[in-house]
PDB file of C-alpha atoms in Angstrom:
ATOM      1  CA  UNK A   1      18.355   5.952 -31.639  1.00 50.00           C
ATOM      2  CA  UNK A   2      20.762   8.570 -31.203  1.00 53.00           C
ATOM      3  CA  UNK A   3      18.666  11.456 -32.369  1.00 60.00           C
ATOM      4  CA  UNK A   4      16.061  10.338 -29.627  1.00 58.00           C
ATOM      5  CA  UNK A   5      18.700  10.417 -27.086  1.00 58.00           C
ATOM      6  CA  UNK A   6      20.062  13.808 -27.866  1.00 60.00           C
ATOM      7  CA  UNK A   7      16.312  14.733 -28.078  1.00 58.00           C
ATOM      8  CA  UNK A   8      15.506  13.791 -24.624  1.00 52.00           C
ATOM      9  CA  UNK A   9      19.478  15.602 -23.691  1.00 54.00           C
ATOM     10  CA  UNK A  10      18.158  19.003 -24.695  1.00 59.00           C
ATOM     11  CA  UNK A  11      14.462  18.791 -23.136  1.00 53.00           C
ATOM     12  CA  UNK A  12      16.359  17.699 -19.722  1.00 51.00           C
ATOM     13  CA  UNK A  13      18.795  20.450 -19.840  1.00 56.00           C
ATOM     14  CA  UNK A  14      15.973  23.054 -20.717  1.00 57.00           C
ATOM     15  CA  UNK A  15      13.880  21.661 -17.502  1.00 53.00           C
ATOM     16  CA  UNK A  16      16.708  22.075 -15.782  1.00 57.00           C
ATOM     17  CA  UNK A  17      17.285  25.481 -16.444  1.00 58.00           C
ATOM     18  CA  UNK A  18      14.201  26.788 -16.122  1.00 61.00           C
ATOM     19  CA  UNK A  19      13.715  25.006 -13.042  1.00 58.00           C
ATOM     20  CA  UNK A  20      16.570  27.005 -11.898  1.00 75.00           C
ATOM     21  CA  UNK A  21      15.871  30.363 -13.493  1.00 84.00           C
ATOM     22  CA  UNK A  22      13.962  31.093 -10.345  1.00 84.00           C
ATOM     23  CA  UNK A  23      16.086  30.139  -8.002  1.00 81.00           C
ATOM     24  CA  UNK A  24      19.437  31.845  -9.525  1.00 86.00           C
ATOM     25  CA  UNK A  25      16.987  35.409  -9.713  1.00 91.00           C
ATOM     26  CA  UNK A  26      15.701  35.071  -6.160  1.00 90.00           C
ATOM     27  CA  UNK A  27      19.211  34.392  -5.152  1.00 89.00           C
ATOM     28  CA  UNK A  28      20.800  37.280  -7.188  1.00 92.00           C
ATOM     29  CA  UNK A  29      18.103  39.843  -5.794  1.00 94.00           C
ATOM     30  CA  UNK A  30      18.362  38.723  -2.120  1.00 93.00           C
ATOM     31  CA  UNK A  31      22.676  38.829  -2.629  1.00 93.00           C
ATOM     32  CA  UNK A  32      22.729  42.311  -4.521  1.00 94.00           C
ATOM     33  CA  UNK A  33      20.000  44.198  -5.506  1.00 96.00           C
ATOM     34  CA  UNK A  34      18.322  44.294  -2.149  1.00 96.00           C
ATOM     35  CA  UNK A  35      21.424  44.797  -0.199  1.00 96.00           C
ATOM     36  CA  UNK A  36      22.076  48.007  -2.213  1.00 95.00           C
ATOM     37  CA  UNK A  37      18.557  49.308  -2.166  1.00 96.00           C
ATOM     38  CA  UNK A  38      18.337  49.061   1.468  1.00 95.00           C
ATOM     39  CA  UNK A  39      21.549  50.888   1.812  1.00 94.00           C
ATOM     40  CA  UNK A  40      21.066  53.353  -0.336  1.00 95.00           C
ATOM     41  CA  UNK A  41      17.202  54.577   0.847  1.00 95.00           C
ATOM     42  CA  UNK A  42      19.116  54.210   4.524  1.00 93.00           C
ATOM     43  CA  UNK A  43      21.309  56.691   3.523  1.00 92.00           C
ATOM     44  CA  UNK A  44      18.993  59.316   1.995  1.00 93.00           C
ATOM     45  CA  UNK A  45      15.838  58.745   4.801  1.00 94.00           C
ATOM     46  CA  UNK A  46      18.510  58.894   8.032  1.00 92.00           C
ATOM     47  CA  UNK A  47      20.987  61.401   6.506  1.00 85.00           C
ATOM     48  CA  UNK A  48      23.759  58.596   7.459  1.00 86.00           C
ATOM     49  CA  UNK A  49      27.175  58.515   5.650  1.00 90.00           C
ATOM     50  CA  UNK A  50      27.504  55.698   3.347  1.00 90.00           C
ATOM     51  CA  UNK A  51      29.768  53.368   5.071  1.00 92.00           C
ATOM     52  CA  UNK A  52      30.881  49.631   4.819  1.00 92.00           C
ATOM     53  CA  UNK A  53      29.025  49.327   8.125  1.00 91.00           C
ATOM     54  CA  UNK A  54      25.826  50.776   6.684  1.00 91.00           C
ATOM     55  CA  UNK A  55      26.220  48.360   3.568  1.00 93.00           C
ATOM     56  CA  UNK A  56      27.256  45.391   6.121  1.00 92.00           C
ATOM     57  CA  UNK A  57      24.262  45.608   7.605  1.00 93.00           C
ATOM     58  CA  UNK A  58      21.791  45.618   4.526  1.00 94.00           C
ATOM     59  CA  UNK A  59      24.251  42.787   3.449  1.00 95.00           C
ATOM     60  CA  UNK A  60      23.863  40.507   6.502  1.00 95.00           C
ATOM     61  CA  UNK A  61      20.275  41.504   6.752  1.00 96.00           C
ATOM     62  CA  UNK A  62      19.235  40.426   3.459  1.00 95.00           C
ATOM     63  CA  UNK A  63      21.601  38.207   1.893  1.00 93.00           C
ATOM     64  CA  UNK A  64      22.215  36.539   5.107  1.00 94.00           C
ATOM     65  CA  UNK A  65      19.116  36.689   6.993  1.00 96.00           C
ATOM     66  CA  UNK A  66      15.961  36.706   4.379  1.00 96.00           C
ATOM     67  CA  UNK A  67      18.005  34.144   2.086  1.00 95.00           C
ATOM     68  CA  UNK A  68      19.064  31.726   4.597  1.00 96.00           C
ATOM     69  CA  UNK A  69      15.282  31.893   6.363  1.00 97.00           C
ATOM     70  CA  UNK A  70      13.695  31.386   3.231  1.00 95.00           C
ATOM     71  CA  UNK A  71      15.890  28.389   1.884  1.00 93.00           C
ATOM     72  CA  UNK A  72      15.601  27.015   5.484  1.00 96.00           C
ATOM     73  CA  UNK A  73      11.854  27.310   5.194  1.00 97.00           C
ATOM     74  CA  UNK A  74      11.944  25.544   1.418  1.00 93.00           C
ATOM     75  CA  UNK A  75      14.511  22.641   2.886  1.00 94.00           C
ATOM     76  CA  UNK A  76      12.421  21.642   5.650  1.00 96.00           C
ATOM     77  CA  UNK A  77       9.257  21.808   3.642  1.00 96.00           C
ATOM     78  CA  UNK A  78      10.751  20.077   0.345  1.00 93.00           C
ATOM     79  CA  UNK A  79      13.976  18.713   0.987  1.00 93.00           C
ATOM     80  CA  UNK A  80      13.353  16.921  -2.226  1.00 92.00           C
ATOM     81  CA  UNK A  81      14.144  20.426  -4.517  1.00 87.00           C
ATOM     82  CA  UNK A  82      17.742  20.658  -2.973  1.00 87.00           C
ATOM     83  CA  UNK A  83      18.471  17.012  -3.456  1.00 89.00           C
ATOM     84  CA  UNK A  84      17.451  17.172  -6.863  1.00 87.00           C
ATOM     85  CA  UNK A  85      17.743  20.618  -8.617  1.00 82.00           C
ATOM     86  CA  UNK A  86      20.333  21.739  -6.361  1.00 82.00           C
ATOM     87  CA  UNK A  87      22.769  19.204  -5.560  1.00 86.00           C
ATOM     88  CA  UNK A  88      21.345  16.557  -8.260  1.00 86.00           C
ATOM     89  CA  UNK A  89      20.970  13.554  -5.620  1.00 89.00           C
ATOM     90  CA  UNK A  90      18.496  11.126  -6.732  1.00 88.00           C
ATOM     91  CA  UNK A  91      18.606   9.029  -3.571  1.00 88.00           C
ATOM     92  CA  UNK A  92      15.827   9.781  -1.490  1.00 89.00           C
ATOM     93  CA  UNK A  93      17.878   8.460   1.808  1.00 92.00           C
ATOM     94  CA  UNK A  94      19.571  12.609   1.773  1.00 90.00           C
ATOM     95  CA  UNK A  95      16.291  13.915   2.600  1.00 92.00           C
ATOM     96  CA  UNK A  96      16.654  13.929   6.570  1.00 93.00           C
ATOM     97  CA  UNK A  97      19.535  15.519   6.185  1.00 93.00           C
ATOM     98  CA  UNK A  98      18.788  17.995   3.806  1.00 93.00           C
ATOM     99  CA  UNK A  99      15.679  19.013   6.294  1.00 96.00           C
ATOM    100  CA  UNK A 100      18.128  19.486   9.392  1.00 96.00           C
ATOM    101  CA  UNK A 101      20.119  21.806   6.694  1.00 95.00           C
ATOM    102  CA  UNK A 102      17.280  23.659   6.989  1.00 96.00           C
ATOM    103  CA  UNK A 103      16.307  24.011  10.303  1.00 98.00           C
ATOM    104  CA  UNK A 104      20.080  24.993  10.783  1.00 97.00           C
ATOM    105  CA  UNK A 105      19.775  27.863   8.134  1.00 97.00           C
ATOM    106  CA  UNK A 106      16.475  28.750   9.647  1.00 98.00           C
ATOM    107  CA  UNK A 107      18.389  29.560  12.375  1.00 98.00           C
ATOM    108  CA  UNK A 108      21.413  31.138  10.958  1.00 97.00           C
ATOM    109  CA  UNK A 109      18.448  33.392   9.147  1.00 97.00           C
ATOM    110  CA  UNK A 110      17.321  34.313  12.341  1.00 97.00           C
ATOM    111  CA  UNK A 111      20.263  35.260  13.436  1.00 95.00           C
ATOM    112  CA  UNK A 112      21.090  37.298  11.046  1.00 96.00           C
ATOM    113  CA  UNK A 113      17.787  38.920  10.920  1.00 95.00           C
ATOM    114  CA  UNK A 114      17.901  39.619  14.729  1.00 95.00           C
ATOM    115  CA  UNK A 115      20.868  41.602  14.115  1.00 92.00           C
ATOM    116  CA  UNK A 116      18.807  44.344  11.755  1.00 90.00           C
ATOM    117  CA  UNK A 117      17.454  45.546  15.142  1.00 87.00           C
ATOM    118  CA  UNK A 118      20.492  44.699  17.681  1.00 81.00           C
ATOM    119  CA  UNK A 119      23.467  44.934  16.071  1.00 71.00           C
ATOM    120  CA  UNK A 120      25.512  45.144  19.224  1.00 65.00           C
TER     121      UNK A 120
END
């Protein structure tokens, strides 16, 4: 009985992370990777210095704006995959909640993505 349990253990935990192997990349590339990219080809097509400001607004831009929007979009379409995989609620009663969590990053995405073209 024990060797069944620890069984089904390791098959949940693999699910698990593999479920979230997506989510942790898309999450790490929005965060840093883009950020820098879009700072960097900023620097060399515009001839700009390479300043915090320059970097702040790749930063707010992408890990801001794009991730926000996009997990705002995935919250109000499936509020069941934040309940779940990200904050491991099994009650189904978080839902509504969860999808007004994403209508307010939605917004905060916009925001932020607004500000790539007026930053004052």
């Amino acid at each position: 009985m024990n060797k069944n349990k620890s069984e089904n253990f390791q098959k949940l935990s693999t699910l698990k992370v593999k479920a979230n192997k997506f989510y942790i990349i898309s999450v790490c590339v929005l965060t840093f990777i883009l950020p820098a990219v879009g700072f960097i080809i900023e620097h060399f097509i515009s001839d700009s210095y390479l300043t915090f400001d320059l970097f702040g607004k790749w930063f707010i831009f992408s890990a801001v704006g794009l991730r926000l929007f996009l997990a705002g979009i995935k919250q109000v379409k499936n509020p069941e995959f934040t309940a779940k995989q990200i904050f491991h609620i099994d009650n189904s009663e978080s839902f509504p909640i969860l999808r007004e969590l994403g209508f307010a990053n939605i917004c905060f995405g916009l925001v932020a993505l607004i500000s790539m073209y007026k930053p004052n």
